[in-house]
């Protein structure tokens, strides 16, 4: 028995589950929610903050309406994922990690989306798209933002 | 209904049998994440729409992945009396035509890939109707495969516990709980020769034995579904396609070591897998196959799913446990091993998804059967994700001991159109690149290790003459640098230094001394890192230095990238004779470096060009040339 009483720990997985819950409800981790979560879980705020900061899935800044995850896993990388990313960055005018000024898209890179057989792959929100080519992404984004300028699909241009 | 007796299970099985072979057409679409990425969602909707329009009564199922992803979207059609036919590369329009045929009582020829033999029946009528249609296992992609882990993948509705039971599911749990002692189960796993499929290859039975004997009251079971290796999707597929197999295995494991709580730690990027396993846990609990008094015994076992949060290192077992406990997902030194002191300091049995999915098959068919597959010391089967520059990409399960040649040329069908395969990368960031002239090697733990790579958890990325091996090595070092948890210096700093040197090499700014330094740092990182991440991080560098030193030399001494990849060392030009002036590259060039009139040859402005090769990739006339 330790001389000083130890507080009970939260159940296994509870910290991650709570962070996920806040993140999916708010789109990021607002400070007030983290404070409340630390109280509920009865763990020091500093511990919860450092855990949250450790994982790449959690953001402390608000994100766009859709997160575009560009896969840079091995299969996607060697089949042109890096060029797909450049194309997306040019199309949307933001770099990986940034959000478009209208708050529609946040561009991120990930290390694999588990659809390596379809490389290169991206995910927009919850939809996964495989076998992509740089000349197909412009049309794809139009689905999400109908007014998307420039970049018409190839077929529409009759080539 | 709670399943309490063998006859209850029999009933569940009969229900499943009816669902698998109804008296009306059963149309099932491969809707695992890979299928969805290929457009299976639209195909599914089109099938539903067409069936509604024609008022065709059918069962429409969203199944998992059957493995030949190259042919996705895949639709498996069972017409009563005809057997099952697999249709490949479906489109919404094709789906519409398919339903029209079915409505008129016919199986269409269009897109038919193969028939799927059903247990206990001869050549189905479909093979007569569609002349030339072969059974699926006659396709080169499947001919040498042996499915144990993927036994149900793509063949059943992964949401249906009945269909799982119809294919022999839960027979093993019944056998284990009613007829075998925990000790006998562990003994069977040991005798099967099963080794962990998460990468380490540790003998599974031995781990179970140690855990069952470890002192302590509470014990835990963990399924490691963190699958962090880039370019690998075996575990995702198993969870999405056959979640009950994992649950059954974990439950048997719980009984064998005396645990009543299990956890599945799933990678953050796998939302569908999380849904599927959660649903399967719910259904198993409703059926009394999880929870209290399982199968009418006094054995209690529950499973909870935990979603990871995007840290590769959390796949390492001690880091995973730290993450479950709510702290930072950082590894700690071993021993003590989790089997002795794991979650909350209690004995914890942690195995990979594929290891768990193998368990029920072994218990049902016996350890001798399993040990008879594969080769000595490498019993059984393993699943590989065959991807990259290979003709047939997909998920492949083979008996260990098949050669790399049989895998890549035979199953994979060789390189992409007209390209020469140069190497295969196995084992993810911990593994290495094996050159094509070693493809006679068998796929087993010792051979791949000897060749400077590892078997790993199943990633197999094929590279061809257009892949630069120095660039690949740098790619992996960047991965390690980003994913190192930073706890120990050799890994944290070593990866950064190696990355910096590799960057100098691909930019044509390295000296021969840099290569010496690179090798030296690699050795130190290997020796002095705390966990497997750091210890294996130099493997991609060391293996490419070993087999592709000529490519390093070309970059360093001649300032040349033989594969034509490294941007600082190449130039791009358009061959005026081939260029038709279609304008595609002009529109797609990210920096606007291409000029030209419609229907006239285009040119690239060398001052603007960043050598990204987008034009090279997309030119329909192959008119863009790389000057290396
Ligand atoms: C950096 C690192 C990452 C790992 N990632 C995984 C993983 O994603 N999945 C996995 O099953 N094992 C992974 N492992 C291996 C685990 O530590 C552990 O050995 C394994 O889960 C045991 O299961 P098995 O015996 O069934 O293979 C990783 C190891 C290291 C060092
Ligand atoms: S080797 Fe790397 S990942 Fe492993 S503990 Fe050390 S710093 Fe962390
Ligand atoms: S490497 Fe891109 S999905 Fe796996």
Short mmCIF file of N, CA, C and O in Angstrom, two decimals, chain A residues 11-17 47 51 54-55, chain B residues 226 265 306-311 313-331 343-344:
data_model
loop_
_atom_site.label_atom_id
_atom_site.label_comp_id
_atom_site.label_asym_id
_atom_site.label_seq_id
_atom_site.Cartn_x
_atom_site.Cartn_y
_atom_site.Cartn_z
N UNK A 11 -10.72 4.34 -16.70
CA UNK A 11 -10.68 3.03 -17.35
C UNK A 11 -9.83 3.04 -18.62
O UNK A 11 -9.60 4.10 -19.21
N UNK A 12 -9.39 1.85 -19.02
CA UNK A 12 -8.54 1.74 -20.21
C UNK A 12 -9.24 2.37 -21.42
O UNK A 12 -10.40 2.13 -21.67
N UNK A 13 -8.50 3.17 -22.12
CA UNK A 13 -9.02 3.75 -23.35
C UNK A 13 -9.90 4.98 -23.13
O UNK A 13 -10.30 5.64 -24.10
N UNK A 14 -10.21 5.31 -21.86
CA UNK A 14 -11.17 6.39 -21.61
C UNK A 14 -10.64 7.75 -22.06
O UNK A 14 -11.39 8.57 -22.58
N UNK A 15 -9.34 7.97 -21.89
CA UNK A 15 -8.77 9.26 -22.26
C UNK A 15 -8.88 9.47 -23.77
O UNK A 15 -9.37 10.49 -24.25
N UNK A 16 -8.46 8.44 -24.52
CA UNK A 16 -8.54 8.55 -25.98
C UNK A 16 -10.00 8.72 -26.43
O UNK A 16 -10.30 9.54 -27.29
N UNK A 17 -10.87 7.95 -25.81
CA UNK A 17 -12.28 8.00 -26.24
C UNK A 17 -12.84 9.40 -26.01
O UNK A 17 -13.55 9.94 -26.86
N UNK A 47 -1.53 16.54 -17.88
CA UNK A 47 -1.40 15.20 -18.43
C UNK A 47 -2.30 15.01 -19.64
O UNK A 47 -1.91 14.43 -20.65
N UNK A 51 -1.04 14.38 -23.50
CA UNK A 51 -1.52 13.23 -24.26
C UNK A 51 -2.13 13.70 -25.57
O UNK A 51 -1.84 13.17 -26.65
N UNK A 54 0.37 14.66 -28.11
CA UNK A 54 1.20 13.57 -28.61
C UNK A 54 0.66 12.98 -29.91
O UNK A 54 1.41 12.56 -30.78
N UNK A 55 -0.65 12.95 -30.04
CA UNK A 55 -1.28 12.26 -31.17
C UNK A 55 -1.58 13.20 -32.33
O UNK A 55 -2.12 14.29 -32.14
N UNK B 226 -3.40 -1.84 -34.80
CA UNK B 226 -2.93 -0.48 -35.05
C UNK B 226 -2.32 -0.34 -36.45
O UNK B 226 -2.14 0.77 -36.93
N UNK B 265 -7.39 -2.53 -30.25
CA UNK B 265 -6.87 -1.17 -30.45
C UNK B 265 -6.74 -0.94 -31.94
O UNK B 265 -5.87 -1.51 -32.60
N UNK B 306 -10.99 0.29 -28.88
CA UNK B 306 -10.37 1.57 -28.59
C UNK B 306 -9.82 2.12 -29.91
O UNK B 306 -9.14 1.40 -30.64
N UNK B 307 -10.13 3.36 -30.17
CA UNK B 307 -9.65 3.98 -31.40
C UNK B 307 -8.34 4.70 -31.15
O UNK B 307 -8.25 5.55 -30.25
N UNK B 308 -7.32 4.35 -31.93
CA UNK B 308 -6.02 5.01 -31.81
C UNK B 308 -6.13 6.45 -32.29
O UNK B 308 -7.21 6.91 -32.67
N UNK B 309 -5.01 7.16 -32.28
CA UNK B 309 -5.10 8.58 -32.64
C UNK B 309 -3.95 9.02 -33.51
O UNK B 309 -3.50 10.16 -33.44
N UNK B 310 -3.48 8.10 -34.35
CA UNK B 310 -2.52 8.53 -35.36
C UNK B 310 -1.09 8.61 -34.89
O UNK B 310 -0.39 9.55 -35.23
N UNK B 311 -0.65 7.64 -34.09
CA UNK B 311 0.77 7.58 -33.74
C UNK B 311 1.27 6.19 -34.10
O UNK B 311 0.82 5.20 -33.53
N UNK B 313 4.02 4.68 -33.48
CA UNK B 313 4.74 3.96 -32.43
C UNK B 313 3.78 3.21 -31.50
O UNK B 313 4.16 2.25 -30.84
N UNK B 314 2.51 3.60 -31.48
CA UNK B 314 1.53 2.91 -30.63
C UNK B 314 1.26 1.48 -31.08
O UNK B 314 0.57 0.73 -30.39
N UNK B 315 1.77 1.07 -32.24
CA UNK B 315 1.66 -0.32 -32.63
C UNK B 315 2.63 -1.18 -31.83
O UNK B 315 2.43 -2.38 -31.69
N UNK B 316 3.68 -0.57 -31.29
CA UNK B 316 4.62 -1.29 -30.43
C UNK B 316 3.86 -1.62 -29.15
O UNK B 316 3.19 -0.76 -28.57
N UNK B 317 3.99 -2.86 -28.69
CA UNK B 317 3.08 -3.32 -27.64
C UNK B 317 3.11 -2.52 -26.34
O UNK B 317 2.06 -2.24 -25.77
N UNK B 318 4.29 -2.12 -25.88
CA UNK B 318 4.32 -1.39 -24.61
C UNK B 318 3.78 0.03 -24.79
O UNK B 318 3.15 0.58 -23.88
N UNK B 319 4.01 0.60 -25.98
CA UNK B 319 3.46 1.93 -26.27
C UNK B 319 1.94 1.86 -26.36
O UNK B 319 1.22 2.73 -25.88
N UNK B 320 1.46 0.78 -26.99
CA UNK B 320 0.02 0.59 -27.13
C UNK B 320 -0.64 0.54 -25.75
O UNK B 320 -1.67 1.17 -25.49
N UNK B 321 0.01 -0.19 -24.85
CA UNK B 321 -0.55 -0.32 -23.51
C UNK B 321 -0.52 1.03 -22.78
O UNK B 321 -1.50 1.42 -22.14
N UNK B 322 0.58 1.76 -22.94
CA UNK B 322 0.65 3.09 -22.33
C UNK B 322 -0.45 3.99 -22.87
O UNK B 322 -1.06 4.78 -22.13
N UNK B 323 -0.73 3.86 -24.15
CA UNK B 323 -1.77 4.66 -24.77
C UNK B 323 -3.15 4.28 -24.22
O UNK B 323 -3.97 5.14 -23.93
N UNK B 324 -3.38 2.99 -24.04
CA UNK B 324 -4.64 2.52 -23.44
C UNK B 324 -4.82 3.07 -22.04
O UNK B 324 -5.93 3.40 -21.61
N UNK B 325 -3.71 3.17 -21.33
CA UNK B 325 -3.78 3.63 -19.94
C UNK B 325 -4.01 5.14 -19.86
O UNK B 325 -4.18 5.68 -18.78
N UNK B 326 -3.95 5.80 -21.01
CA UNK B 326 -4.30 7.22 -21.02
C UNK B 326 -3.10 8.15 -21.03
O UNK B 326 -3.25 9.37 -21.03
N UNK B 327 -1.90 7.59 -21.05
CA UNK B 327 -0.72 8.45 -21.06
C UNK B 327 -0.22 8.68 -22.48
O UNK B 327 -0.94 8.46 -23.44
N UNK B 328 1.02 9.11 -22.60
CA UNK B 328 1.63 9.24 -23.92
C UNK B 328 1.92 7.84 -24.44
O UNK B 328 2.34 6.98 -23.68
N UNK B 329 1.72 7.64 -25.74
CA UNK B 329 1.98 6.32 -26.29
C UNK B 329 3.45 6.09 -26.55
O UNK B 329 3.86 5.96 -27.70
N UNK B 330 4.25 6.06 -25.49
CA UNK B 330 5.70 5.85 -25.66
C UNK B 330 6.08 4.46 -25.19
O UNK B 330 5.56 3.98 -24.17
N UNK B 331 7.02 3.82 -25.88
CA UNK B 331 7.46 2.49 -25.45
C UNK B 331 8.24 2.57 -24.15
O UNK B 331 8.73 3.62 -23.77
N UNK B 343 -1.04 -4.29 -19.18
CA UNK B 343 -2.02 -3.27 -18.83
C UNK B 343 -2.21 -3.20 -17.32
O UNK B 343 -2.47 -4.21 -16.67
N UNK B 344 -2.07 -2.02 -16.75
CA UNK B 344 -2.13 -1.78 -15.31
C UNK B 344 -1.20 -2.74 -14.55
O UNK B 344 -1.50 -3.15 -13.43
#
